[in-house]
Amino acid sequence: MSSSTPPTTRTEPRGGLDRYFSITHRGSTVGREIRGGVATFIAMSYIVVLNPLVLGYGEDGAGNVLGGERVAAMTALVAGVLTILMGLWAKSPFGIATGLGVNAFLAVTIATNPGLTWPEVMGLVIWAGVIMVILVLTGFRTAVFNAVPDSLKTAIVVGIGLFIALLGFVNAGFVRRIPDAAHTTVPVQLGNGGQLFGWPTLTFVVGLLLTVAFVVRNVKGGILISVVLTTILAHVLEAVSPAGSATENPHGWSLVVPANPEGLFALPDLSLIGAAAPIDAFRQLGVIACALLIFTILLSIFFDAMGTMVGLSQQAGLVDANGRIERVDRVLLVDALGAVAGGTGSVSSNQIFVESSTGIAEGARTGLANVVTGVLFLAAMFLTPLVNVVPFEAVAPAMVVVGFLMARNVVHIDWSDWGVSVPAFLAFAVMPFTYSIANGIGAGFVSYVFIRLVQGRAKDVHPLMYVVALAFVLFFGIGVVEGWTR
């Protein structure tokens, strides 16, 4: 169950469903796919709660808000449709939903431009998505992927593993940011004040031990079982000794407070469909300013998704002997459409979710798992209160263990070649330290080109790597570029 490659046993397909999704061919079963799809949804479902908090209540430059309930409904709808499309057409177990990096960038940086409205902001996302679709259809995005050296691809997998583990530790409150008032150069600490307190932390620790035990013992469905058992423990502890939310109690639950949902059914508000205004932003900010913003959005979603796809594909055993990913063009095209759909639905760019690794660790190998995940997202439009049942602390242990499984690939990096080992290290170190997959990939790419030039091995670098490295130099220096254009 916890292996990064599927079982080697192969038999003939057992029916139309099996043939369509290549379930048996990929060493899986229908039961395993359903279990993996449920696990992926549980790991991803927090986005239906979190995205409205990031986008729903923040004011744009004109003082308007999108509205939490509308954002929640559209987040679930867009994620459901795109995840099902990824399953039925690309036939891959990669869930899609609103990317947290881009949505925060939109809310904190872009939307605060004076006079700029949310429809105009989402219009910029649509433009980034359209450009991404063109890059996929012309083969450029796939060509860039194929130009990346194998050791750097492996480093991306390792970095994503470390990033997933850090997300798990942070979501559970096991690792926390040190307040600025402490006047220390150390950014994070263990728990609260360097110590572990509270029922949420205990829930995470128990869940982590359970998950590790199930994985070590190779228990079928162990990760999902651990999430369920840890969720039950969380509800018992909160009922006996309420801790509340971490926003009110430093020892409380990080986002979702375990509680029985009030009401199980509500009609979704889908009025944000088509609210984006792709043209108006150019009138408001001008062509150059809009182009810079679109470039920043584009580069982030371009490489975030590519890195995640590499890591998940290796974990699922979907990479052939030549390092090629099955149906990579379709996977990348659906991901590119995620930006267009996310902007159209006013919920920010949607992209492949790294939390899909939880479902893959449960056995998901085909698009059938994605169909299950997508259907559950569509149900979440009407059953949004149920999303509040599972706290972060119950899912975080699975993320830490999955991070370990992916980080084991570090042994496949060629450490004897400084030209790839140093960039590989920078790639997987920068990802968790900057909380960004794209930043890690950029650090790896730029340093790889630089070191090869220093070594006098410029001819060993694929021409596209020079183009991408230059793009990342511009990406990292976007603040300077913006200053020049003002």
Coordinates of C-alpha atoms in Angstrom, one line a residue:
M1 CA 0.0 0.0 0.0
S2 CA 2.8 2.4 0.9
S3 CA 5.0 1.5 -2.0
S4 CA 5.9 4.2 -4.5
T5 CA 5.2 1.8 -7.4
P6 CA 2.2 -0.4 -8.1
P7 CA 2.2 -4.1 -7.6
T8 CA 3.8 -6.0 -10.5
T9 CA 1.1 -8.6 -10.9
R10 CA -0.8 -8.2 -14.2
T11 CA -3.9 -10.0 -15.4
E12 CA -6.5 -9.5 -18.1
P13 CA -9.0 -6.7 -17.7
R14 CA -12.2 -7.8 -16.0
G15 CA -14.7 -5.5 -17.7
G16 CA -15.4 -2.3 -19.5
L17 CA -14.6 -0.1 -16.5
D18 CA -11.4 -2.0 -15.9
R19 CA -10.4 -1.6 -19.6
Y20 CA -11.2 2.1 -19.8
F21 CA -9.2 3.0 -16.7
S22 CA -6.5 0.3 -17.1
I23 CA -7.2 -0.6 -13.5
T24 CA -5.7 -4.2 -13.6
H25 CA -2.9 -3.1 -15.9
R26 CA -1.8 -0.6 -13.3
G27 CA -1.9 -3.2 -10.6
S28 CA -5.0 -1.8 -8.8
T29 CA -8.6 -2.8 -8.1
V30 CA -11.9 -1.0 -8.1
G31 CA -12.0 -1.1 -4.3
R32 CA -8.5 0.3 -4.0
E33 CA -9.4 3.1 -6.4
I34 CA -12.6 4.0 -4.5
R35 CA -10.7 4.0 -1.2
G36 CA -7.9 6.1 -2.7
G37 CA -10.5 8.6 -4.2
V38 CA -12.1 9.0 -0.8
A39 CA -8.7 9.5 0.9
T40 CA -7.8 12.2 -1.6
F41 CA -11.0 14.0 -1.1
I42 CA -10.6 13.9 2.7
A43 CA -7.1 15.3 2.3
M44 CA -8.2 18.0 -0.1
S45 CA -11.6 19.0 1.3
Y46 CA -10.2 21.7 3.6
I47 CA -9.9 23.9 0.5
V48 CA -13.7 24.3 0.5
V49 CA -13.3 25.9 3.9
L50 CA -10.0 27.7 3.5
N51 CA -10.4 29.3 0.1
P52 CA -13.5 31.3 1.2
L53 CA -11.4 32.5 4.2
V54 CA -8.6 33.7 1.8
L55 CA -10.8 35.1 -1.0
G56 CA -14.3 35.4 0.2
Y57 CA -14.0 38.2 2.8
G58 CA -11.0 40.2 1.5
E59 CA -11.8 43.6 0.0
D60 CA -10.6 44.5 -3.5
G61 CA -9.3 47.9 -4.5
A62 CA -12.9 49.2 -4.7
G63 CA -14.0 47.8 -1.3
N64 CA -16.0 44.9 -2.6
V65 CA -15.9 41.3 -1.4
L66 CA -16.7 38.0 -3.2
G67 CA -18.6 36.5 -0.3
G68 CA -17.7 33.3 1.7
E69 CA -20.7 31.2 0.8
R70 CA -20.4 31.9 -2.9
V71 CA -16.7 31.2 -3.0
A72 CA -17.2 27.9 -1.1
A73 CA -19.8 26.7 -3.5
M74 CA -17.8 27.6 -6.6
T75 CA -14.6 26.2 -5.1
A76 CA -16.4 22.8 -4.7
L77 CA -18.0 23.0 -8.2
V78 CA -14.8 23.9 -10.1
A79 CA -12.7 21.3 -8.2
G80 CA -15.3 18.6 -8.8
V81 CA -15.7 19.2 -12.6
L82 CA -11.9 19.5 -13.2
T83 CA -11.1 16.5 -11.0
I84 CA -13.6 14.4 -12.9
L85 CA -12.2 15.6 -16.2
M86 CA -8.7 14.7 -15.1
G87 CA -10.0 11.2 -14.2
L88 CA -12.2 10.5 -17.3
W89 CA -9.9 12.1 -20.0
A90 CA -6.4 12.1 -18.6
K91 CA -7.2 8.9 -16.6
S92 CA -4.8 10.0 -13.8
P93 CA -5.4 10.0 -10.0
F94 CA -4.5 13.7 -9.6
G95 CA -7.1 15.8 -7.8
I96 CA -7.5 19.5 -8.8
A97 CA -8.6 22.4 -6.7
T98 CA -7.8 26.1 -6.0
G99 CA -4.1 26.5 -5.4
L100 CA -3.3 28.1 -2.1
G101 CA -0.2 30.0 -3.3
V102 CA -2.0 31.9 -6.1
N103 CA -5.2 32.7 -4.2
A104 CA -3.2 34.3 -1.4
F105 CA -1.1 36.2 -4.0
L106 CA -4.4 37.5 -5.5
A107 CA -5.9 38.5 -2.2
V108 CA -2.9 40.1 -0.6
T109 CA -1.1 41.6 -3.6
I110 CA -3.1 42.0 -6.8
A111 CA -6.6 42.7 -5.4
T112 CA -5.4 45.6 -3.2
N113 CA -4.4 47.7 -6.2
P114 CA -6.5 50.9 -6.0
G115 CA -9.6 50.7 -8.1
L116 CA -9.0 47.1 -9.2
T117 CA -12.1 44.9 -8.7
W118 CA -12.4 41.2 -8.1
P119 CA -13.9 40.6 -11.6
E120 CA -10.8 42.3 -13.1
V121 CA -8.5 40.3 -10.8
M122 CA -10.0 37.0 -11.9
G123 CA -9.8 38.2 -15.5
L124 CA -6.0 38.3 -15.1
V125 CA -6.2 34.6 -14.0
I126 CA -8.1 33.7 -17.1
W127 CA -5.4 35.3 -19.3
A128 CA -2.7 33.3 -17.5
G129 CA -4.8 30.2 -18.1
V130 CA -5.3 30.9 -21.8
I131 CA -1.6 31.4 -22.3
M132 CA -1.0 28.2 -20.4
V133 CA -3.3 26.3 -22.7
I134 CA -1.5 27.6 -25.7
L135 CA 1.8 26.5 -24.2
V136 CA 0.5 23.0 -23.7
L137 CA -1.1 22.8 -27.2
T138 CA 2.1 23.9 -28.8
G139 CA 4.1 21.3 -26.9
F140 CA 6.2 23.9 -25.1
R141 CA 5.2 22.9 -21.6
T142 CA 5.9 19.2 -22.3
A143 CA 9.2 20.1 -24.0
V144 CA 10.3 22.0 -20.9
F145 CA 9.4 19.0 -18.7
N146 CA 11.5 16.6 -20.9
A147 CA 14.4 19.0 -20.9
V148 CA 14.8 18.8 -17.1
P149 CA 17.7 16.5 -16.0
D150 CA 16.6 13.4 -14.2
S151 CA 18.4 14.3 -10.9
L152 CA 16.5 17.6 -10.9
K153 CA 13.2 15.8 -11.5
T154 CA 14.1 13.6 -8.5
A155 CA 14.9 16.6 -6.4
I156 CA 11.5 18.0 -7.2
V157 CA 9.9 14.8 -5.8
V158 CA 12.0 15.0 -2.7
G159 CA 11.3 18.7 -2.2
I160 CA 7.5 18.1 -2.6
G161 CA 7.8 15.4 0.0
L162 CA 9.5 17.7 2.5
F163 CA 6.9 20.4 1.6
I164 CA 4.0 18.0 2.2
A165 CA 5.5 17.0 5.5
L166 CA 6.0 20.7 6.6
L167 CA 2.4 21.4 5.6
G168 CA 1.3 18.5 7.8
F169 CA 3.4 19.7 10.8
V170 CA 2.2 23.3 10.4
N171 CA -1.5 22.4 9.8
A172 CA -1.4 20.3 13.0
G173 CA 0.2 23.1 15.0
F174 CA 3.2 20.9 15.8
V175 CA 5.4 23.5 14.1
R176 CA 4.4 27.2 14.5
R177 CA 5.6 30.6 13.5
I178 CA 7.4 32.5 16.2
P179 CA 5.6 35.9 16.7
D180 CA 7.5 39.0 15.5
A181 CA 7.3 40.4 19.0
A182 CA 9.9 37.8 20.0
H183 CA 12.6 39.7 18.0
T184 CA 14.3 36.4 17.0
T185 CA 15.9 35.4 13.7
V186 CA 14.5 31.9 14.1
P187 CA 11.2 31.8 12.1
V188 CA 9.5 28.7 13.5
Q189 CA 9.4 26.7 16.7
L190 CA 8.1 23.5 18.2
G191 CA 4.4 23.9 19.2
N192 CA 3.6 26.9 21.3
G193 CA 6.6 28.6 23.0
G194 CA 8.8 25.6 22.2
Q195 CA 6.5 23.2 24.0
L196 CA 3.6 20.9 23.0
F197 CA 0.2 21.5 24.6
G198 CA -3.5 20.8 23.9
W199 CA -5.7 18.1 22.6
P200 CA -5.2 19.0 18.9
T201 CA -1.5 18.3 19.3
L202 CA -2.2 15.0 21.1
T203 CA -4.6 14.1 18.3
F204 CA -1.9 14.7 15.7
V205 CA 0.7 12.7 17.6
V206 CA -1.6 9.8 18.1
G207 CA -2.7 9.9 14.4
L208 CA 1.0 10.0 13.3
L209 CA 1.8 7.0 15.4
L210 CA -1.2 5.1 14.1
T211 CA -0.4 6.0 10.5
V212 CA 3.2 4.9 10.8
A213 CA 2.1 1.7 12.5
F214 CA -0.4 0.9 9.7
V215 CA 2.1 1.7 6.9
V216 CA 4.9 -0.4 8.6
R217 CA 2.5 -3.3 9.0
N218 CA 1.2 -2.7 5.4
V219 CA -2.4 -2.6 6.6
K220 CA -4.8 -2.3 3.6
G221 CA -6.5 1.1 3.8
G222 CA -4.3 2.0 6.7
I223 CA -4.0 5.7 6.0
L224 CA -7.7 6.2 5.5
I225 CA -8.4 4.1 8.6
S226 CA -6.0 6.3 10.6
V227 CA -7.7 9.5 9.4
V228 CA -11.1 8.1 10.5
L229 CA -9.9 6.9 13.9
T230 CA -8.1 10.2 14.5
T231 CA -11.2 12.1 13.5
I232 CA -13.2 10.1 16.0
L233 CA -10.6 10.8 18.7
A234 CA -10.7 14.5 17.9
H235 CA -14.5 14.7 18.3
V236 CA -14.3 12.8 21.6
L237 CA -11.7 15.1 23.0
E238 CA -13.5 18.2 21.9
A239 CA -16.7 17.0 23.4
V240 CA -15.1 16.1 26.7
S241 CA -12.8 19.1 27.0
P242 CA -13.5 21.8 24.4
A243 CA -10.5 23.6 23.0
G244 CA -12.2 25.7 20.3
S245 CA -10.4 27.4 17.5
A246 CA -6.7 28.4 17.4
T247 CA -7.8 31.9 16.6
E248 CA -9.2 32.3 20.1
N249 CA -7.2 29.7 22.0
P250 CA -3.5 29.1 21.2
H251 CA -4.0 25.5 22.1
G252 CA -7.1 25.1 19.9
W253 CA -7.8 23.4 16.6
S254 CA -6.0 25.0 13.6
L255 CA -9.0 25.6 11.3
V256 CA -11.8 23.0 11.6
V257 CA -13.1 22.6 15.1
P258 CA -14.5 19.0 15.5
A259 CA -18.3 19.3 15.8
N260 CA -21.4 17.8 14.5
P261 CA -22.6 19.8 11.4
E262 CA -25.6 22.0 11.9
G263 CA -27.8 21.0 9.0
L264 CA -26.8 18.6 6.2
F265 CA -28.3 20.3 3.1
A266 CA -28.0 23.7 1.6
L267 CA -28.6 25.0 -2.0
P268 CA -25.3 26.4 -3.4
D269 CA -25.0 30.0 -4.5
L270 CA -23.4 29.8 -8.0
S271 CA -23.8 33.5 -8.9
L272 CA -20.1 34.0 -9.4
I273 CA -20.1 32.0 -12.6
G274 CA -19.0 34.3 -15.4
A275 CA -18.5 37.3 -13.2
A276 CA -14.8 37.7 -14.3
A277 CA -13.9 40.7 -16.5
P278 CA -10.8 39.8 -18.6
I279 CA -10.6 43.1 -20.5
D280 CA -11.4 45.7 -17.8
A281 CA -8.1 45.2 -15.9
F282 CA -6.1 46.5 -18.9
R283 CA -8.1 49.7 -18.8
Q284 CA -7.6 50.1 -15.1
L285 CA -3.8 49.3 -14.8
G286 CA -2.5 49.5 -18.3
V287 CA -1.0 46.9 -20.6
I288 CA 2.5 46.7 -19.0
A289 CA 1.4 46.4 -15.4
C290 CA -1.2 43.8 -16.3
A291 CA 1.4 41.9 -18.4
L292 CA 3.8 41.7 -15.4
L293 CA 1.0 40.5 -13.1
I294 CA -0.1 37.8 -15.7
F295 CA 3.5 36.7 -16.1
T296 CA 3.9 36.3 -12.3
I297 CA 0.7 34.2 -12.1
L298 CA 1.6 32.2 -15.1
L299 CA 5.1 31.2 -13.9
S300 CA 3.9 30.2 -10.5
I301 CA 1.1 27.9 -11.8
F302 CA 3.3 26.6 -14.7
F303 CA 6.0 25.1 -12.4
D304 CA 3.9 24.4 -9.3
A305 CA 1.8 22.0 -11.2
M306 CA 4.7 20.5 -13.2
G307 CA 6.6 19.8 -10.0
T308 CA 3.6 18.3 -8.3
M309 CA 2.8 16.1 -11.3
V310 CA 6.4 14.7 -11.3
G311 CA 6.2 13.8 -7.7
L312 CA 2.8 12.2 -7.8
S313 CA 3.6 10.3 -11.0
Q314 CA 6.7 8.8 -9.5
Q315 CA 4.8 7.9 -6.4
A316 CA 2.0 6.2 -8.4
G317 CA 4.5 4.4 -10.7
L318 CA 3.2 6.2 -13.8
V319 CA 6.7 7.0 -15.1
D320 CA 8.1 4.7 -17.8
A321 CA 11.7 3.6 -18.2
N322 CA 12.6 6.7 -20.2
G323 CA 11.2 9.0 -17.5
R324 CA 8.1 9.9 -19.5
I325 CA 4.7 10.3 -17.7
E326 CA 1.7 8.5 -19.1
R327 CA -0.7 10.9 -20.9
V328 CA 1.4 13.9 -19.8
D329 CA -0.1 16.1 -22.5
R330 CA -3.6 15.5 -21.3
V331 CA -2.6 16.0 -17.6
L332 CA -1.0 19.3 -18.4
L333 CA -3.9 20.5 -20.5
V334 CA -6.5 19.7 -17.8
D335 CA -4.2 21.5 -15.3
A336 CA -4.0 24.5 -17.7
L337 CA -7.8 24.6 -18.1
G338 CA -7.8 24.8 -14.3
A339 CA -6.6 28.4 -14.4
V340 CA -9.3 29.3 -17.0
A341 CA -12.0 27.6 -15.0
G342 CA -10.9 29.0 -11.7
G343 CA -10.8 32.5 -13.0
T344 CA -14.2 32.1 -14.7
G345 CA -15.6 30.9 -11.4
S346 CA -13.9 33.6 -9.4
V347 CA -12.1 31.1 -7.1
S348 CA -8.5 31.6 -8.4
S349 CA -6.4 29.2 -10.5
N350 CA -7.1 25.5 -10.0
Q351 CA -4.1 23.1 -10.2
I352 CA -3.0 19.6 -9.4
F353 CA -3.1 19.1 -5.6
V354 CA -0.1 17.7 -3.8
E355 CA -2.6 16.1 -1.3
S356 CA -3.5 13.6 -4.0
S357 CA -0.4 11.8 -2.7
T358 CA -2.6 10.7 0.3
G359 CA -5.0 8.8 -2.1
I360 CA -2.1 7.4 -4.1
A361 CA -0.6 6.1 -0.9
E362 CA -3.9 4.4 -0.3
G363 CA -3.6 2.6 -3.7
A364 CA -5.1 5.0 -6.2
R365 CA -3.4 4.5 -9.6
T366 CA -6.1 5.4 -12.2
G367 CA -8.6 8.1 -13.1
L368 CA -11.4 6.1 -11.4
A369 CA -10.1 7.4 -8.1
N370 CA -10.4 10.9 -9.4
V371 CA -14.0 10.4 -10.5
V372 CA -14.8 9.4 -6.9
T373 CA -13.0 12.5 -5.5
G374 CA -14.7 14.7 -8.0
V375 CA -18.2 13.4 -7.2
L376 CA -17.5 14.0 -3.5
F377 CA -16.5 17.6 -4.3
L378 CA -19.8 18.1 -6.2
A379 CA -21.7 16.7 -3.2
A380 CA -19.8 19.1 -1.0
M381 CA -21.6 22.0 -2.8
F382 CA -24.8 20.8 -1.1
L383 CA -23.2 19.2 2.0
T384 CA -20.7 21.9 2.8
P385 CA -21.2 21.5 6.6
L386 CA -19.8 17.9 6.4
V387 CA -16.4 19.4 5.3
N388 CA -16.1 20.7 8.8
V389 CA -16.2 17.2 10.4
V390 CA -12.5 16.3 9.7
P391 CA -10.0 18.6 11.4
F392 CA -6.6 19.3 9.9
E393 CA -5.0 17.5 12.8
A394 CA -6.5 14.2 11.6
V395 CA -5.3 14.6 8.0
A396 CA -1.8 16.0 8.9
P397 CA -0.3 12.7 10.0
A398 CA -1.0 11.2 6.6
M399 CA 0.8 14.1 4.9
V400 CA 3.8 13.7 7.1
V401 CA 4.1 9.9 6.3
V402 CA 3.5 10.5 2.6
G403 CA 6.2 13.2 2.7
F404 CA 8.6 10.5 4.0
L405 CA 7.7 8.1 1.3
M406 CA 8.5 10.7 -1.4
A407 CA 11.7 12.0 0.3
R408 CA 13.2 8.5 0.1
N409 CA 13.9 9.2 -3.6
V410 CA 16.9 11.4 -2.5
V411 CA 19.1 8.3 -2.9
H412 CA 18.5 8.4 -6.7
I413 CA 20.2 11.8 -7.1
D414 CA 23.7 11.7 -8.6
W415 CA 25.6 13.3 -5.7
S416 CA 29.0 12.8 -7.5
D417 CA 28.1 15.5 -10.1
W418 CA 28.2 18.9 -8.5
G419 CA 26.4 20.3 -11.6
V420 CA 23.2 18.5 -10.6
S421 CA 23.7 17.7 -6.9
V422 CA 24.0 21.4 -5.8
P423 CA 20.9 22.5 -7.8
A424 CA 19.1 19.4 -6.6
F425 CA 19.8 20.4 -3.0
L426 CA 18.7 24.0 -3.5
A427 CA 15.5 22.7 -5.2
F428 CA 14.4 20.5 -2.3
A429 CA 15.6 22.8 0.4
V430 CA 14.1 26.0 -0.9
M431 CA 10.6 24.5 -1.4
P432 CA 9.7 23.9 2.3
F433 CA 11.8 26.9 3.5
T434 CA 10.0 29.4 1.2
Y435 CA 6.6 27.5 1.3
S436 CA 6.6 27.4 -2.5
I437 CA 7.2 24.6 -5.0
A438 CA 7.8 27.1 -7.8
N439 CA 10.5 28.9 -5.8
G440 CA 12.4 25.6 -5.2
I441 CA 12.2 24.6 -8.9
G442 CA 13.4 28.1 -9.9
A443 CA 16.4 27.9 -7.5
G444 CA 17.3 24.5 -8.9
F445 CA 17.0 25.5 -12.6
V446 CA 18.9 28.8 -12.3
S447 CA 21.7 27.2 -10.3
Y448 CA 21.9 24.3 -12.7
V449 CA 22.5 26.5 -15.7
F450 CA 24.9 28.7 -13.8
I451 CA 27.1 25.8 -12.5
R452 CA 27.1 24.1 -16.0
L453 CA 28.4 27.4 -17.4
V454 CA 31.1 27.6 -14.7
Q455 CA 32.1 24.0 -15.4
G456 CA 32.5 24.8 -19.1
R457 CA 29.7 22.4 -20.0
A458 CA 27.3 24.8 -21.6
K459 CA 26.6 22.3 -24.4
D460 CA 25.2 19.8 -21.9
V461 CA 22.3 22.2 -21.0
H462 CA 19.2 21.9 -23.1
P463 CA 18.4 25.2 -24.9
L464 CA 15.0 25.3 -23.2
M465 CA 16.7 25.3 -19.8
Y466 CA 18.4 28.6 -20.6
V467 CA 15.0 30.0 -21.5
V468 CA 13.4 28.8 -18.3
A469 CA 16.3 29.9 -16.2
L470 CA 16.0 33.4 -17.6
A471 CA 12.3 33.4 -17.0
F472 CA 12.9 32.5 -13.3
V473 CA 15.5 35.3 -13.0
L474 CA 12.8 37.7 -14.1
F475 CA 10.4 36.0 -11.7
F476 CA 12.7 36.4 -8.7
G477 CA 13.4 40.0 -9.7
I478 CA 9.9 40.9 -10.5
G479 CA 10.0 43.7 -7.9
V480 CA 12.9 45.4 -9.6
V481 CA 11.2 45.0 -13.0
E482 CA 8.0 46.6 -11.6
G483 CA 10.0 49.4 -10.2
W484 CA 11.5 50.2 -13.6
T485 CA 8.1 50.3 -15.3
R486 CA 6.6 52.8 -12.9

